[in-house]
Amino acid sequence: MKTPRLSLLAALLAAAVFSPAAMAQDWSFKNVSINYLDWSGKTERHTGTGPFGQKKDFTFLELEGGMGGKWGDVYGFFDIENPTNSPVENTVGKGRRIATKVVGRYNLTEAGGVPVQLYGHVYHFEEHGFRDENRVLGLGTTLGKGGYWIKPFVGLHQEDKTGLGAGMNGGMLGWVLGYSFKVGDQSFMLTNWHETEFGRKDKYLTVAKNGGVTTAKKTAQNGAVSLWWHLNPTVTLGATYRYADQKLGHGAYQDALIFTAKYNF
């Protein structure tokens, strides 16, 4: 498995997010979590006849963190999927995999009191014999009031995939948002991240569907909706609805539930 690019991403994430002296901070967070992803029965049936293997439920460990200040903000995570398995696993979908993402927003100026931000993210996925990296560069902003906030973005999308190399692959728009609230004396947060890819190139659109190989649509959806229960400052429990369409190697809608326990430090 080739690791230099992944090692660089991990080093950037650690330096930017987990170093307390990295930048002037107004807020920060970091946590480790254990997660279990359970694909829906419909998704398992759809992918069970495909040439790329059936989607399998899996456990993953995650290191996550973020911070922000007057300069902007940075966020990232590092996941190890199927952590107790070897990278080469006889059962398709059960080998150890790695996924990591780094997101940065830098405040350029303001327009009508609204920040205009330079936006960029890199998402890297790697398993035995396969690598896929998505890079986005564009503009975004941050809006919020009370317990609600939203961070939309739009940018150019480049993809680097095993066997295909790197090239432009249309554009991407999306957002992350959150809403904090209380029920009695208990603290909760509702969050959503979403990405819409558009104008994608046929070169990167080979997917499985109906037991064969086809070309996915030019537009794809990818995201998740989560409910978080902050039991105390240290422990957070969560349930997530994960969804994707024309993504994740398949040309149909796919969904799953993710159950999470976090330790905040």
PDB file of C-alpha atoms in Angstrom:
ATOM      1  CA  MET A   1       0.000   0.000   0.000  1.00  0.00           C
ATOM      2  CA  LYS A   2       1.373   3.429  -0.932  1.00  0.00           C
ATOM      3  CA  THR A   3       1.402   5.766   2.052  1.00  0.00           C
ATOM      4  CA  PRO A   4       3.493   8.955   1.429  1.00  0.00           C
ATOM      5  CA  ARG A   5       0.484  11.075   0.387  1.00  0.00           C
ATOM      6  CA  LEU A   6      -1.594   9.731   3.268  1.00  0.00           C
ATOM      7  CA  SER A   7       1.252  10.355   5.725  1.00  0.00           C
ATOM      8  CA  LEU A   8       1.482  13.983   4.552  1.00  0.00           C
ATOM      9  CA  LEU A   9      -2.260  14.481   5.024  1.00  0.00           C
ATOM     10  CA  ALA A  10      -2.119  12.973   8.496  1.00  0.00           C
ATOM     11  CA  ALA A  11       0.816  15.222   9.435  1.00  0.00           C
ATOM     12  CA  LEU A  12      -0.983  18.346   8.180  1.00  0.00           C
ATOM     13  CA  LEU A  13      -4.110  17.370  10.102  1.00  0.00           C
ATOM     14  CA  ALA A  14      -2.182  16.769  13.315  1.00  0.00           C
ATOM     15  CA  ALA A  15      -0.224  20.022  13.014  1.00  0.00           C
ATOM     16  CA  ALA A  16      -3.244  22.161  12.162  1.00  0.00           C
ATOM     17  CA  VAL A  17      -5.850  20.734  14.509  1.00  0.00           C
ATOM     18  CA  PHE A  18      -4.141  19.037  17.426  1.00  0.00           C
ATOM     19  CA  SER A  19      -1.318  21.504  18.113  1.00  0.00           C
ATOM     20  CA  PRO A  20      -2.552  24.119  20.644  1.00  0.00           C
ATOM     21  CA  ALA A  21      -0.027  26.666  19.369  1.00  0.00           C
ATOM     22  CA  ALA A  22      -0.883  26.209  15.680  1.00  0.00           C
ATOM     23  CA  MET A  23      -2.957  29.407  15.284  1.00  0.00           C
ATOM     24  CA  ALA A  24      -4.851  31.922  17.418  1.00  0.00           C
ATOM     25  CA  GLN A  25      -8.050  30.146  18.430  1.00  0.00           C
ATOM     26  CA  ASP A  26     -11.502  31.294  19.494  1.00  0.00           C
ATOM     27  CA  TRP A  27     -12.775  27.707  19.687  1.00  0.00           C
ATOM     28  CA  SER A  28     -11.494  24.174  19.273  1.00  0.00           C
ATOM     29  CA  PHE A  29     -12.520  20.568  19.810  1.00  0.00           C
ATOM     30  CA  LYS A  30     -11.013  17.097  19.478  1.00  0.00           C
ATOM     31  CA  ASN A  31     -12.233  13.582  20.133  1.00  0.00           C
ATOM     32  CA  VAL A  32     -11.746   9.898  19.469  1.00  0.00           C
ATOM     33  CA  SER A  33     -14.680   7.625  18.703  1.00  0.00           C
ATOM     34  CA  ILE A  34     -15.764   4.104  17.930  1.00  0.00           C
ATOM     35  CA  ASN A  35     -18.435   3.758  15.242  1.00  0.00           C
ATOM     36  CA  TYR A  36     -20.539   1.012  13.689  1.00  0.00           C
ATOM     37  CA  LEU A  37     -21.995   1.472  10.185  1.00  0.00           C
ATOM     38  CA  ASP A  38     -25.023  -0.670   9.286  1.00  0.00           C
ATOM     39  CA  TRP A  39     -26.010  -0.612   5.590  1.00  0.00           C
ATOM     40  CA  SER A  40     -29.729  -0.848   4.840  1.00  0.00           C
ATOM     41  CA  GLY A  41     -31.082  -4.129   3.502  1.00  0.00           C
ATOM     42  CA  LYS A  42     -31.997  -2.412   0.224  1.00  0.00           C
ATOM     43  CA  THR A  43     -28.412  -1.205  -0.214  1.00  0.00           C
ATOM     44  CA  GLU A  44     -27.040  -4.686   0.494  1.00  0.00           C
ATOM     45  CA  ARG A  45     -29.417  -6.208  -2.075  1.00  0.00           C
ATOM     46  CA  HIS A  46     -28.540  -3.593  -4.722  1.00  0.00           C
ATOM     47  CA  THR A  47     -24.806  -4.060  -4.288  1.00  0.00           C
ATOM     48  CA  GLY A  48     -24.910  -7.835  -3.727  1.00  0.00           C
ATOM     49  CA  THR A  49     -25.107  -8.597  -7.449  1.00  0.00           C
ATOM     50  CA  GLY A  50     -22.565  -6.014  -8.569  1.00  0.00           C
ATOM     51  CA  PRO A  51     -19.054  -6.720  -9.856  1.00  0.00           C
ATOM     52  CA  PHE A  52     -17.398  -4.577  -7.151  1.00  0.00           C
ATOM     53  CA  GLY A  53     -18.701  -6.576  -4.178  1.00  0.00           C
ATOM     54  CA  GLN A  54     -21.571  -6.230  -1.749  1.00  0.00           C
ATOM     55  CA  LYS A  55     -21.552  -3.415   0.797  1.00  0.00           C
ATOM     56  CA  LYS A  56     -20.659  -4.884   4.210  1.00  0.00           C
ATOM     57  CA  ASP A  57     -21.377  -3.462   7.665  1.00  0.00           C
ATOM     58  CA  PHE A  58     -18.208  -2.362   9.464  1.00  0.00           C
ATOM     59  CA  THR A  59     -16.713  -0.829  12.580  1.00  0.00           C
ATOM     60  CA  PHE A  60     -14.379   2.149  12.365  1.00  0.00           C
ATOM     61  CA  LEU A  61     -12.230   4.158  14.741  1.00  0.00           C
ATOM     62  CA  GLU A  62     -12.009   7.921  14.246  1.00  0.00           C
ATOM     63  CA  LEU A  63      -9.773  10.744  15.412  1.00  0.00           C
ATOM     64  CA  GLU A  64     -11.506  14.089  14.790  1.00  0.00           C
ATOM     65  CA  GLY A  65     -10.817  17.723  15.556  1.00  0.00           C
ATOM     66  CA  GLY A  66     -11.281  21.318  14.537  1.00  0.00           C
ATOM     67  CA  MET A  67     -10.552  24.892  15.535  1.00  0.00           C
ATOM     68  CA  GLY A  68     -11.359  28.412  14.415  1.00  0.00           C
ATOM     69  CA  GLY A  69     -10.543  32.067  14.921  1.00  0.00           C
ATOM     70  CA  LYS A  70     -10.657  35.432  13.184  1.00  0.00           C
ATOM     71  CA  TRP A  71      -8.515  33.940  10.406  1.00  0.00           C
ATOM     72  CA  GLY A  72     -11.056  31.176   9.547  1.00  0.00           C
ATOM     73  CA  ASP A  73     -11.224  27.545  10.609  1.00  0.00           C
ATOM     74  CA  VAL A  74      -9.849  24.067   9.955  1.00  0.00           C
ATOM     75  CA  TYR A  75     -11.395  20.639  10.490  1.00  0.00           C
ATOM     76  CA  GLY A  76     -10.245  17.086   9.921  1.00  0.00           C
ATOM     77  CA  PHE A  77     -10.711  13.412  10.687  1.00  0.00           C
ATOM     78  CA  PHE A  78      -8.733  10.204  10.327  1.00  0.00           C
ATOM     79  CA  ASP A  79     -10.621   6.882  10.131  1.00  0.00           C
ATOM     80  CA  ILE A  80      -9.474   3.282  10.306  1.00  0.00           C
ATOM     81  CA  GLU A  81     -12.218   0.996   8.992  1.00  0.00           C
ATOM     82  CA  ASN A  82     -12.286  -2.710   9.955  1.00  0.00           C
ATOM     83  CA  PRO A  83      -9.369  -1.954  12.317  1.00  0.00           C
ATOM     84  CA  THR A  84      -8.885  -5.528  13.548  1.00  0.00           C
ATOM     85  CA  ASN A  85      -8.661  -7.013  10.034  1.00  0.00           C
ATOM     86  CA  SER A  86      -5.719  -7.205   7.665  1.00  0.00           C
ATOM     87  CA  PRO A  87      -5.673  -4.988   4.549  1.00  0.00           C
ATOM     88  CA  VAL A  88      -5.943  -8.198   2.493  1.00  0.00           C
ATOM     89  CA  GLU A  89      -9.159  -9.892   3.603  1.00  0.00           C
ATOM     90  CA  ASN A  90     -10.749 -12.912   1.891  1.00  0.00           C
ATOM     91  CA  THR A  91     -14.269 -11.470   2.336  1.00  0.00           C
ATOM     92  CA  VAL A  92     -14.882  -8.534  -0.026  1.00  0.00           C
ATOM     93  CA  GLY A  93     -15.543  -5.333   1.910  1.00  0.00           C
ATOM     94  CA  LYS A  94     -13.945  -6.606   5.134  1.00  0.00           C
ATOM     95  CA  GLY A  95     -10.313  -5.543   4.583  1.00  0.00           C
ATOM     96  CA  ARG A  96      -8.797  -2.769   6.683  1.00  0.00           C
ATOM     97  CA  ARG A  97      -9.249   0.632   5.013  1.00  0.00           C
ATOM     98  CA  ILE A  98      -8.212   4.198   5.747  1.00  0.00           C
ATOM     99  CA  ALA A  99     -10.129   7.427   5.114  1.00  0.00           C
ATOM    100  CA  THR A 100      -9.091  10.957   6.014  1.00  0.00           C
ATOM    101  CA  LYS A 101     -10.335  14.460   5.281  1.00  0.00           C
ATOM    102  CA  VAL A 102      -8.917  17.941   5.868  1.00  0.00           C
ATOM    103  CA  VAL A 103     -11.105  21.042   5.383  1.00  0.00           C
ATOM    104  CA  GLY A 104      -9.904  24.639   5.587  1.00  0.00           C
ATOM    105  CA  ARG A 105     -11.608  28.036   5.356  1.00  0.00           C
ATOM    106  CA  TYR A 106      -9.622  31.283   5.284  1.00  0.00           C
ATOM    107  CA  ASN A 107     -11.328  34.664   5.681  1.00  0.00           C
ATOM    108  CA  LEU A 108     -10.485  36.813   2.649  1.00  0.00           C
ATOM    109  CA  THR A 109     -12.850  39.775   3.134  1.00  0.00           C
ATOM    110  CA  GLU A 110     -16.447  40.659   3.949  1.00  0.00           C
ATOM    111  CA  ALA A 111     -19.398  41.535   1.739  1.00  0.00           C
ATOM    112  CA  GLY A 112     -22.301  43.201   3.517  1.00  0.00           C
ATOM    113  CA  GLY A 113     -21.020  41.926   6.828  1.00  0.00           C
ATOM    114  CA  VAL A 114     -20.851  38.331   5.544  1.00  0.00           C
ATOM    115  CA  PRO A 115     -17.405  36.686   5.436  1.00  0.00           C
ATOM    116  CA  VAL A 116     -16.017  35.615   2.059  1.00  0.00           C
ATOM    117  CA  GLN A 117     -13.751  32.623   2.592  1.00  0.00           C
ATOM    118  CA  LEU A 118     -11.216  30.743   0.520  1.00  0.00           C
ATOM    119  CA  TYR A 119     -12.374  27.122   0.823  1.00  0.00           C
ATOM    120  CA  GLY A 120     -10.457  23.903   0.263  1.00  0.00           C
ATOM    121  CA  HIS A 121     -10.725  20.256   1.195  1.00  0.00           C
ATOM    122  CA  VAL A 122      -8.937  17.001   0.493  1.00  0.00           C
ATOM    123  CA  TYR A 123     -10.602  13.631   1.047  1.00  0.00           C
ATOM    124  CA  HIS A 124      -8.440  10.514   0.767  1.00  0.00           C
ATOM    125  CA  PHE A 125      -9.649   6.893   0.768  1.00  0.00           C
ATOM    126  CA  GLU A 126      -7.330   3.907   0.567  1.00  0.00           C
ATOM    127  CA  GLU A 127      -7.667   0.130   0.670  1.00  0.00           C
ATOM    128  CA  HIS A 128      -5.539  -2.731  -0.634  1.00  0.00           C
ATOM    129  CA  GLY A 129      -4.781  -2.024  -4.300  1.00  0.00           C
ATOM    130  CA  PHE A 130      -7.062   1.022  -4.572  1.00  0.00           C
ATOM    131  CA  ARG A 131      -6.840   4.736  -3.811  1.00  0.00           C
ATOM    132  CA  ASP A 132      -9.226   7.624  -4.469  1.00  0.00           C
ATOM    133  CA  GLU A 133      -8.528  11.243  -3.570  1.00  0.00           C
ATOM    134  CA  ASN A 134     -10.914  14.179  -4.064  1.00  0.00           C
ATOM    135  CA  ARG A 135      -9.685  17.783  -3.907  1.00  0.00           C
ATOM    136  CA  VAL A 136     -11.877  20.895  -3.930  1.00  0.00           C
ATOM    137  CA  LEU A 137     -10.854  24.553  -4.136  1.00  0.00           C
ATOM    138  CA  GLY A 138     -13.353  27.397  -4.151  1.00  0.00           C
ATOM    139  CA  LEU A 139     -15.212  29.939  -2.032  1.00  0.00           C
ATOM    140  CA  GLY A 140     -17.420  29.658   1.022  1.00  0.00           C
ATOM    141  CA  THR A 141     -18.910  31.574   3.920  1.00  0.00           C
ATOM    142  CA  THR A 142     -20.008  31.078   7.524  1.00  0.00           C
ATOM    143  CA  LEU A 143     -23.392  32.187   8.856  1.00  0.00           C
ATOM    144  CA  GLY A 144     -24.904  31.704  12.277  1.00  0.00           C
ATOM    145  CA  LYS A 145     -27.385  32.948  14.831  1.00  0.00           C
ATOM    146  CA  GLY A 146     -28.054  31.635  18.308  1.00  0.00           C
ATOM    147  CA  GLY A 147     -27.570  27.879  18.340  1.00  0.00           C
ATOM    148  CA  TYR A 148     -27.688  27.582  14.523  1.00  0.00           C
ATOM    149  CA  TRP A 149     -24.814  27.799  12.020  1.00  0.00           C
ATOM    150  CA  ILE A 150     -24.228  26.900   8.377  1.00  0.00           C
ATOM    151  CA  LYS A 151     -21.076  26.879   6.224  1.00  0.00           C
ATOM    152  CA  PRO A 152     -21.843  26.595   2.481  1.00  0.00           C
ATOM    153  CA  PHE A 153     -19.203  26.313  -0.256  1.00  0.00           C
ATOM    154  CA  VAL A 154     -18.775  25.884  -4.012  1.00  0.00           C
ATOM    155  CA  GLY A 155     -15.599  24.979  -5.869  1.00  0.00           C
ATOM    156  CA  LEU A 156     -13.754  23.161  -8.601  1.00  0.00           C
ATOM    157  CA  HIS A 157     -13.302  19.415  -8.099  1.00  0.00           C
ATOM    158  CA  GLN A 158     -10.210  17.388  -9.004  1.00  0.00           C
ATOM    159  CA  GLU A 159     -10.023  13.618  -8.551  1.00  0.00           C
ATOM    160  CA  ASP A 160      -7.035  11.281  -8.442  1.00  0.00           C
ATOM    161  CA  LYS A 161      -8.021   7.613  -8.733  1.00  0.00           C
ATOM    162  CA  THR A 162      -6.137   4.353  -9.100  1.00  0.00           C
ATOM    163  CA  GLY A 163      -5.750   3.444 -12.775  1.00  0.00           C
ATOM    164  CA  LEU A 164      -7.105   6.791 -13.976  1.00  0.00           C
ATOM    165  CA  GLY A 165      -4.686   9.362 -12.623  1.00  0.00           C
ATOM    166  CA  ALA A 166      -5.547  12.943 -11.660  1.00  0.00           C
ATOM    167  CA  GLY A 167      -7.851  15.235 -13.604  1.00  0.00           C
ATOM    168  CA  MET A 168     -10.610  17.814 -13.273  1.00  0.00           C
ATOM    169  CA  ASN A 169     -13.979  16.247 -12.482  1.00  0.00           C
ATOM    170  CA  GLY A 170     -16.513  19.077 -12.612  1.00  0.00           C
ATOM    171  CA  GLY A 171     -17.500  21.046  -9.549  1.00  0.00           C
ATOM    172  CA  MET A 172     -18.838  20.562  -6.059  1.00  0.00           C
ATOM    173  CA  LEU A 173     -21.166  22.523  -3.836  1.00  0.00           C
ATOM    174  CA  GLY A 174     -22.282  21.718  -0.345  1.00  0.00           C
ATOM    175  CA  TRP A 175     -22.453  22.712   3.278  1.00  0.00           C
ATOM    176  CA  VAL A 176     -22.078  21.705   6.886  1.00  0.00           C
ATOM    177  CA  LEU A 177     -24.640  22.936   9.385  1.00  0.00           C
ATOM    178  CA  GLY A 178     -25.518  22.481  13.017  1.00  0.00           C
ATOM    179  CA  TYR A 179     -28.204  23.324  15.550  1.00  0.00           C
ATOM    180  CA  SER A 180     -27.678  23.079  19.310  1.00  0.00           C
ATOM    181  CA  PHE A 181     -30.654  22.681  21.649  1.00  0.00           C
ATOM    182  CA  LYS A 182     -31.690  21.341  25.024  1.00  0.00           C
ATOM    183  CA  VAL A 183     -34.382  18.940  26.164  1.00  0.00           C
ATOM    184  CA  GLY A 184     -34.764  19.494  29.875  1.00  0.00           C
ATOM    185  CA  ASP A 185     -31.230  19.672  31.202  1.00  0.00           C
ATOM    186  CA  GLN A 186     -29.808  17.482  28.416  1.00  0.00           C
ATOM    187  CA  SER A 187     -27.741  19.011  25.592  1.00  0.00           C
ATOM    188  CA  PHE A 188     -28.176  17.888  21.965  1.00  0.00           C
ATOM    189  CA  MET A 189     -26.941  18.898  18.526  1.00  0.00           C
ATOM    190  CA  LEU A 190     -28.361  18.183  15.073  1.00  0.00           C
ATOM    191  CA  THR A 191     -25.802  18.300  12.241  1.00  0.00           C
ATOM    192  CA  ASN A 192     -25.784  17.751   8.490  1.00  0.00           C
ATOM    193  CA  TRP A 193     -23.023  17.608   5.906  1.00  0.00           C
ATOM    194  CA  HIS A 194     -23.864  17.428   2.216  1.00  0.00           C
ATOM    195  CA  GLU A 195     -21.973  17.452  -1.075  1.00  0.00           C
ATOM    196  CA  THR A 196     -23.417  17.707  -4.589  1.00  0.00           C
ATOM    197  CA  GLU A 197     -20.998  16.909  -7.414  1.00  0.00           C
ATOM    198  CA  PHE A 198     -21.940  18.267 -10.844  1.00  0.00           C
ATOM    199  CA  GLY A 199     -20.524  18.225 -14.367  1.00  0.00           C
ATOM    200  CA  ARG A 200     -18.564  15.058 -13.649  1.00  0.00           C
ATOM    201  CA  LYS A 201     -16.422  13.489 -16.372  1.00  0.00           C
ATOM    202  CA  ASP A 202     -17.196  10.032 -17.803  1.00  0.00           C
ATOM    203  CA  LYS A 203     -13.628   8.982 -17.064  1.00  0.00           C
ATOM    204  CA  TYR A 204     -14.446   8.817 -13.339  1.00  0.00           C
ATOM    205  CA  LEU A 205     -18.024   7.496 -13.551  1.00  0.00           C
ATOM    206  CA  THR A 206     -17.660   3.706 -13.861  1.00  0.00           C
ATOM    207  CA  VAL A 207     -19.971   2.165 -11.237  1.00  0.00           C
ATOM    208  CA  ALA A 208     -21.893  -1.045 -10.594  1.00  0.00           C
ATOM    209  CA  LYS A 209     -25.641  -1.323 -11.151  1.00  0.00           C
ATOM    210  CA  ASN A 210     -28.114  -4.163 -11.749  1.00  0.00           C
ATOM    211  CA  GLY A 211     -25.362  -6.758 -11.603  1.00  0.00           C
ATOM    212  CA  GLY A 212     -23.193  -5.102 -14.248  1.00  0.00           C
ATOM    213  CA  VAL A 213     -21.046  -2.051 -14.939  1.00  0.00           C
ATOM    214  CA  THR A 214     -22.507   1.254 -16.102  1.00  0.00           C
ATOM    215  CA  THR A 215     -21.746   4.983 -16.250  1.00  0.00           C
ATOM    216  CA  ALA A 216     -23.077   7.004 -13.321  1.00  0.00           C
ATOM    217  CA  LYS A 217     -24.977  10.254 -13.776  1.00  0.00           C
ATOM    218  CA  LYS A 218     -23.154  13.561 -14.110  1.00  0.00           C
ATOM    219  CA  THR A 219     -24.590  14.702 -10.766  1.00  0.00           C
ATOM    220  CA  ALA A 220     -24.156  12.891  -7.441  1.00  0.00           C
ATOM    221  CA  GLN A 221     -25.283  13.389  -3.850  1.00  0.00           C
ATOM    222  CA  ASN A 222     -23.345  12.477  -0.712  1.00  0.00           C
ATOM    223  CA  GLY A 223     -23.964  13.301   2.940  1.00  0.00           C
ATOM    224  CA  ALA A 224     -25.230  12.491   6.419  1.00  0.00           C
ATOM    225  CA  VAL A 225     -27.641  13.762   9.084  1.00  0.00           C
ATOM    226  CA  SER A 226     -26.665  13.208  12.727  1.00  0.00           C
ATOM    227  CA  LEU A 227     -28.199  13.643  16.163  1.00  0.00           C
ATOM    228  CA  TRP A 228     -25.676  14.036  19.009  1.00  0.00           C
ATOM    229  CA  TRP A 229     -26.411  13.649  22.720  1.00  0.00           C
ATOM    230  CA  HIS A 230     -23.807  15.324  24.944  1.00  0.00           C
ATOM    231  CA  LEU A 231     -24.115  13.301  28.130  1.00  0.00           C
ATOM    232  CA  ASN A 232     -21.354  15.387  29.736  1.00  0.00           C
ATOM    233  CA  PRO A 233     -18.279  17.332  28.552  1.00  0.00           C
ATOM    234  CA  THR A 234     -16.393  14.068  28.034  1.00  0.00           C
ATOM    235  CA  VAL A 235     -18.910  11.648  26.466  1.00  0.00           C
ATOM    236  CA  THR A 236     -21.076  12.119  23.356  1.00  0.00           C
ATOM    237  CA  LEU A 237     -23.368   9.524  21.793  1.00  0.00           C
ATOM    238  CA  GLY A 238     -24.661   9.829  18.242  1.00  0.00           C
ATOM    239  CA  ALA A 239     -26.892   8.306  15.580  1.00  0.00           C
ATOM    240  CA  THR A 240     -26.340   9.174  11.907  1.00  0.00           C
ATOM    241  CA  TYR A 241     -28.324   8.597   8.722  1.00  0.00           C
ATOM    242  CA  ARG A 242     -25.736   8.227   5.927  1.00  0.00           C
ATOM    243  CA  TYR A 243     -26.836   8.595   2.289  1.00  0.00           C
ATOM    244  CA  ALA A 244     -25.308   8.633  -1.191  1.00  0.00           C
ATOM    245  CA  ASP A 245     -26.578   8.529  -4.779  1.00  0.00           C
ATOM    246  CA  GLN A 246     -24.409   7.835  -7.851  1.00  0.00           C
ATOM    247  CA  LYS A 247     -21.444   7.535  -5.459  1.00  0.00           C
ATOM    248  CA  LEU A 248     -19.429   4.966  -3.494  1.00  0.00           C
ATOM    249  CA  GLY A 249     -18.983   2.694  -6.504  1.00  0.00           C
ATOM    250  CA  HIS A 250     -22.701   2.229  -7.231  1.00  0.00           C
ATOM    251  CA  GLY A 251     -25.193   3.882  -9.576  1.00  0.00           C
ATOM    252  CA  ALA A 252     -28.191   3.878  -7.212  1.00  0.00           C
ATOM    253  CA  TYR A 253     -29.270   5.324  -3.874  1.00  0.00           C
ATOM    254  CA  GLN A 254     -27.479   3.851  -0.856  1.00  0.00           C
ATOM    255  CA  ASP A 255     -28.056   4.478   2.836  1.00  0.00           C
ATOM    256  CA  ALA A 256     -26.929   3.319   6.258  1.00  0.00           C
ATOM    257  CA  LEU A 257     -27.165   4.035   9.969  1.00  0.00           C
ATOM    258  CA  ILE A 258     -24.058   4.846  11.997  1.00  0.00           C
ATOM    259  CA  PHE A 259     -23.928   4.522  15.782  1.00  0.00           C
ATOM    260  CA  THR A 260     -21.174   6.462  17.563  1.00  0.00           C
ATOM    261  CA  ALA A 261     -19.620   6.825  21.012  1.00  0.00           C
ATOM    262  CA  LYS A 262     -17.141   9.710  21.373  1.00  0.00           C
ATOM    263  CA  TYR A 263     -14.605  10.606  24.027  1.00  0.00           C
ATOM    264  CA  ASN A 264     -13.951  14.374  24.008  1.00  0.00           C
ATOM    265  CA  PHE A 265     -10.609  15.604  25.288  1.00  0.00           C
TER     266      PHE A 265
END
